[in-house]
Amino acid sequence: GEDVEQSLFLSVREGDSSVINCTYTDSSSTYLYWYKQEPGAGLQLLTYIFSNMDMKQDQRLTVLLNKKDKHLSLRIADTQTGDSAIYFCAESPGDYKLSFGAGTTVTVRA
Amino acid sequence: EPEVTQTPSHQVTQMGQEVILRCVPISNHLYFYWYRQILGQKVEFLVSFYNNEISEKSEIFDDQFSVERPDGSNFTLKIRSTKLEDSAMYFCASSSQSDTQYFGPGTRLTVL
């Protein structure tokens, strides 16, 4: 079945690193994604990782993938107030759809 | 940077009325999608569309829902007879291949 799990809340101090964790179920997912949703806004694609990769770095973002444990994480270095948002992990259980987690609300405190 | 656009941003309707939500996908994209997010819940897949036909649909996408690409730029979602439980944020997305999907800002549908 398709069930993407994420912790619901994360509070982090400005300047620290944030780590958001996700577990997924579909081992056939070709890509795994992280989306960001700011209040009242749509889903912004942050980054994605191909399933045969272990790690992908993109500026302040680092994605780690453990296929054996079906575990995906997003690390945000030097977290800023503008990083406060809901972060969604998503898998692609088929060619034509994404299956999302419930989202992790990240709050950055000064 | 090209982006997906959606209109209207907010639609209020009476129960039983028909609504059409509109989307303009990114111009060279070939795959189109609708998702919805009920307040406080997960983003849920509704339907995908490619080559002028539905590729996949979820259990939510019943006979009350339909999609159409009436011209070369628009992609619409019609709900024939709205119910209270259809109140949600509806997101359109598009992709060039069947992979990385880019989302619009959403239409908030309120059914009274």
Tab-separated table of C-alpha atoms in Angstrom:
chain	number	residue	atom	x	y	z
A	1	GLY	CA	0.000	0.000	0.000
A	2	GLU	CA	0.949	3.622	-0.175
A	3	ASP	CA	1.590	5.251	3.157
A	4	VAL	CA	4.133	7.988	3.604
A	5	GLU	CA	4.833	8.858	7.231
A	6	GLN	CA	6.379	12.018	8.632
A	7	SER	CA	6.659	13.561	12.062
A	8	LEU	CA	4.184	16.419	12.344
A	9	PHE	CA	6.190	19.196	13.964
A	10	LEU	CA	9.759	20.431	14.192
A	11	SER	CA	10.971	23.505	16.042
A	12	VAL	CA	14.480	24.759	15.299
A	13	ARG	CA	16.549	27.760	16.262
A	14	GLU	CA	17.589	30.154	13.514
A	15	GLY	CA	21.044	29.238	12.221
A	16	ASP	CA	20.802	25.605	13.320
A	17	SER	CA	20.269	22.662	10.968
A	18	SER	CA	16.823	21.139	10.515
A	19	VAL	CA	16.347	17.469	9.760
A	20	ILE	CA	12.973	16.259	8.553
A	21	ASN	CA	12.441	12.521	8.335
A	22	CYS	CA	10.090	10.457	6.211
A	23	THR	CA	9.382	6.789	5.681
A	24	TYR	CA	7.704	5.476	2.574
A	25	THR	CA	6.337	2.133	1.510
A	26	ASP	CA	6.630	1.733	-2.236
A	27	SER	CA	10.053	0.366	-3.107
A	28	SER	CA	9.304	0.789	-6.809
A	29	SER	CA	9.165	4.598	-6.543
A	30	THR	CA	11.571	5.948	-9.139
A	31	TYR	CA	11.842	9.349	-7.549
A	32	LEU	CA	11.230	10.707	-4.074
A	33	TYR	CA	10.385	14.340	-3.530
A	34	TRP	CA	10.343	17.136	-1.022
A	35	TYR	CA	7.814	19.931	-1.425
A	36	LYS	CA	7.448	23.097	0.632
A	37	GLN	CA	4.146	24.811	1.392
A	38	GLU	CA	4.106	28.276	2.901
A	39	PRO	CA	0.899	29.536	4.561
A	40	GLY	CA	-1.876	30.001	2.033
A	41	ALA	CA	0.360	29.047	-0.875
A	42	GLY	CA	0.770	26.120	-3.234
A	43	LEU	CA	3.303	23.317	-3.227
A	44	GLN	CA	6.776	24.359	-4.223
A	45	LEU	CA	9.091	21.617	-5.449
A	46	LEU	CA	12.210	21.860	-3.297
A	47	THR	CA	14.262	18.912	-4.444
A	48	TYR	CA	14.008	15.299	-5.487
A	49	ILE	CA	16.239	12.271	-5.534
A	50	PHE	CA	16.438	9.395	-7.959
A	51	SER	CA	15.952	6.072	-6.241
A	52	ASN	CA	19.389	4.733	-7.152
A	53	MET	CA	21.117	7.603	-5.326
A	54	ASP	CA	22.034	7.747	-1.644
A	55	MET	CA	22.489	11.472	-1.320
A	56	LYS	CA	21.820	14.674	-3.156
A	57	GLN	CA	23.012	18.129	-2.158
A	58	ASP	CA	21.552	21.351	-3.454
A	59	GLN	CA	22.894	24.483	-1.760
A	60	ARG	CA	21.550	24.385	1.835
A	61	LEU	CA	19.506	21.254	1.190
A	62	THR	CA	20.784	17.705	1.601
A	63	VAL	CA	18.609	14.694	0.854
A	64	LEU	CA	19.586	11.290	2.204
A	65	LEU	CA	17.942	8.108	0.973
A	66	ASN	CA	18.154	4.717	2.658
A	67	LYS	CA	16.390	2.356	0.288
A	68	LYS	CA	16.791	-0.657	2.514
A	69	ASP	CA	14.884	1.023	5.340
A	70	LYS	CA	12.700	3.104	2.978
A	71	HIS	CA	13.803	6.209	4.836
A	72	LEU	CA	14.209	9.661	3.338
A	73	SER	CA	15.462	12.753	5.108
A	74	LEU	CA	15.840	16.424	4.271
A	75	ARG	CA	18.469	18.479	6.017
A	76	ILE	CA	18.317	22.253	5.832
A	77	ALA	CA	21.587	23.879	6.823
A	78	ASP	CA	21.649	27.301	8.515
A	79	THR	CA	17.873	27.423	8.891
A	80	GLN	CA	16.349	30.851	8.317
A	81	THR	CA	12.982	32.329	9.286
A	82	GLY	CA	11.938	32.046	5.648
A	83	ASP	CA	12.267	28.285	5.974
A	84	SER	CA	9.229	28.192	8.277
A	85	ALA	CA	6.666	26.178	6.327
A	86	ILE	CA	5.135	22.740	5.959
A	87	TYR	CA	7.418	20.225	4.259
A	88	PHE	CA	5.906	17.302	2.413
A	89	CYS	CA	7.653	14.107	1.499
A	90	ALA	CA	6.205	12.333	-1.552
A	91	GLU	CA	6.766	9.047	-3.314
A	92	SER	CA	5.783	8.089	-6.838
A	93	PRO	CA	4.051	4.726	-6.575
A	94	GLY	CA	3.074	4.875	-10.209
A	95	ASP	CA	3.985	6.806	-13.299
A	96	TYR	CA	1.097	9.153	-12.989
A	97	LYS	CA	0.680	10.177	-9.387
A	98	LEU	CA	2.377	11.257	-6.182
A	99	SER	CA	1.549	9.983	-2.728
A	100	PHE	CA	2.195	12.549	-0.006
A	101	GLY	CA	2.915	12.388	3.680
A	102	ALA	CA	0.912	14.503	6.113
A	103	GLY	CA	3.593	17.180	6.184
A	104	THR	CA	6.029	18.388	8.838
A	105	THR	CA	5.425	21.897	10.153
A	106	VAL	CA	8.788	23.537	10.684
A	107	THR	CA	8.882	26.524	12.987
A	108	VAL	CA	12.055	28.584	13.090
A	109	ARG	CA	12.538	30.559	16.284
A	110	ALA	CA	14.914	33.465	16.713
B	1	GLU	CA	10.372	31.048	-14.841
B	2	PRO	CA	7.288	29.269	-16.236
B	3	GLU	CA	4.673	28.310	-13.694
B	4	VAL	CA	1.314	26.637	-13.363
B	5	THR	CA	-1.540	29.086	-12.841
B	6	GLN	CA	-5.019	28.435	-11.468
B	7	THR	CA	-8.253	30.393	-11.432
B	8	PRO	CA	-10.135	31.369	-9.432
B	9	SER	CA	-8.081	31.524	-6.248
B	10	HIS	CA	-11.250	31.103	-4.189
B	11	GLN	CA	-14.629	29.733	-5.275
B	12	VAL	CA	-17.711	29.706	-3.079
B	13	THR	CA	-20.684	27.671	-4.223
B	14	GLN	CA	-23.934	26.233	-2.968
B	15	MET	CA	-24.297	22.511	-2.414
B	16	GLY	CA	-25.570	20.819	-5.558
B	17	GLN	CA	-24.143	23.402	-7.928
B	18	GLU	CA	-21.620	22.646	-10.635
B	19	VAL	CA	-18.159	24.193	-10.451
B	20	ILE	CA	-15.326	24.331	-12.942
B	21	LEU	CA	-11.807	24.901	-11.708
B	22	ARG	CA	-9.319	26.116	-14.254
B	23	CYS	CA	-5.631	25.558	-14.686
B	24	VAL	CA	-3.039	26.639	-17.213
B	25	PRO	CA	-0.174	24.130	-17.070
B	26	ILE	CA	3.401	24.936	-18.040
B	27	SER	CA	3.359	25.295	-21.814
B	28	ASN	CA	5.583	22.427	-22.966
B	29	HIS	CA	4.295	19.947	-20.396
B	30	LEU	CA	2.364	16.898	-21.519
B	31	TYR	CA	1.110	15.382	-18.253
B	32	PHE	CA	-1.529	17.069	-16.119
B	33	TYR	CA	-2.844	16.300	-12.668
B	34	TRP	CA	-5.384	17.344	-10.065
B	35	TYR	CA	-4.915	16.903	-6.334
B	36	ARG	CA	-6.923	18.107	-3.376
B	37	GLN	CA	-6.117	18.963	0.206
B	38	ILE	CA	-8.919	19.040	2.730
B	39	LEU	CA	-8.069	21.482	5.525
B	40	GLY	CA	-5.515	19.953	7.870
B	41	GLN	CA	-5.202	16.742	5.879
B	42	LYS	CA	-2.828	15.177	3.358
B	43	VAL	CA	-2.609	16.200	-0.258
B	44	GLU	CA	-4.548	13.515	-2.140
B	45	PHE	CA	-4.215	12.483	-5.760
B	46	LEU	CA	-7.377	12.779	-7.842
B	47	VAL	CA	-6.533	12.204	-11.491
B	48	SER	CA	-3.812	12.306	-14.111
B	49	PHE	CA	-4.284	13.127	-17.774
B	50	TYR	CA	-2.080	12.480	-20.779
B	51	ASN	CA	-2.646	12.455	-24.510
B	52	ASN	CA	-6.224	13.649	-24.065
B	53	GLU	CA	-7.295	10.871	-21.787
B	54	ILE	CA	-7.252	9.940	-18.128
B	55	SER	CA	-4.138	7.910	-17.240
B	56	GLU	CA	-5.041	7.132	-13.656
B	57	LYS	CA	-7.671	8.181	-11.144
B	58	SER	CA	-8.241	7.638	-7.458
B	59	GLU	CA	-11.312	6.372	-5.632
B	60	ILE	CA	-12.189	9.981	-4.841
B	61	PHE	CA	-12.575	10.756	-8.546
B	62	ASP	CA	-16.081	9.384	-8.988
B	63	ASP	CA	-18.748	10.150	-11.587
B	64	GLN	CA	-19.260	13.614	-10.143
B	65	PHE	CA	-15.800	14.621	-11.351
B	66	SER	CA	-14.547	15.132	-14.873
B	67	VAL	CA	-11.494	16.678	-16.500
B	68	GLU	CA	-11.009	18.255	-19.850
B	69	ARG	CA	-8.367	19.947	-21.921
B	70	PRO	CA	-10.665	22.099	-24.044
B	71	ASP	CA	-7.876	23.858	-25.948
B	72	GLY	CA	-4.097	23.891	-26.132
B	73	SER	CA	-3.571	25.703	-22.867
B	74	ASN	CA	-6.309	25.058	-20.303
B	75	PHE	CA	-6.935	22.020	-18.137
B	76	THR	CA	-10.186	21.977	-16.167
B	77	LEU	CA	-11.718	20.022	-13.321
B	78	LYS	CA	-15.511	19.949	-13.177
B	79	ILE	CA	-17.500	18.853	-10.168
B	80	ARG	CA	-21.023	18.201	-11.355
B	81	SER	CA	-23.028	18.490	-8.152
B	82	THR	CA	-20.945	19.723	-5.250
B	83	LYS	CA	-21.219	18.301	-1.757
B	84	LEU	CA	-20.144	19.841	1.526
B	85	GLU	CA	-17.257	17.367	1.714
B	86	ASP	CA	-15.867	18.661	-1.599
B	87	SER	CA	-14.693	21.770	0.258
B	88	ALA	CA	-10.916	21.704	-0.075
B	89	MET	CA	-7.932	23.264	-1.750
B	90	TYR	CA	-7.594	21.909	-5.292
B	91	PHE	CA	-4.145	21.854	-6.828
B	92	CYS	CA	-3.331	21.448	-10.481
B	93	ALA	CA	0.094	20.139	-11.478
B	94	SER	CA	1.926	19.438	-14.705
B	95	SER	CA	5.074	17.638	-15.786
B	96	SER	CA	7.055	17.217	-18.985
B	97	GLN	CA	7.641	13.525	-18.377
B	98	SER	CA	5.743	11.344	-15.940
B	99	ASP	CA	8.037	12.458	-13.131
B	100	THR	CA	8.693	15.845	-11.595
B	101	GLN	CA	5.402	17.613	-11.071
B	102	TYR	CA	5.073	21.358	-10.703
B	103	PHE	CA	2.092	22.634	-8.776
B	104	GLY	CA	-0.104	25.676	-9.127
B	105	PRO	CA	-1.090	27.917	-6.205
B	106	GLY	CA	-4.416	26.156	-5.751
B	107	THR	CA	-8.099	27.032	-5.776
B	108	ARG	CA	-9.871	27.063	-2.449
B	109	LEU	CA	-13.353	25.627	-2.951
B	110	THR	CA	-15.941	26.327	-0.273
B	111	VAL	CA	-19.273	24.513	-0.545
B	112	LEU	CA	-22.062	25.965	1.579
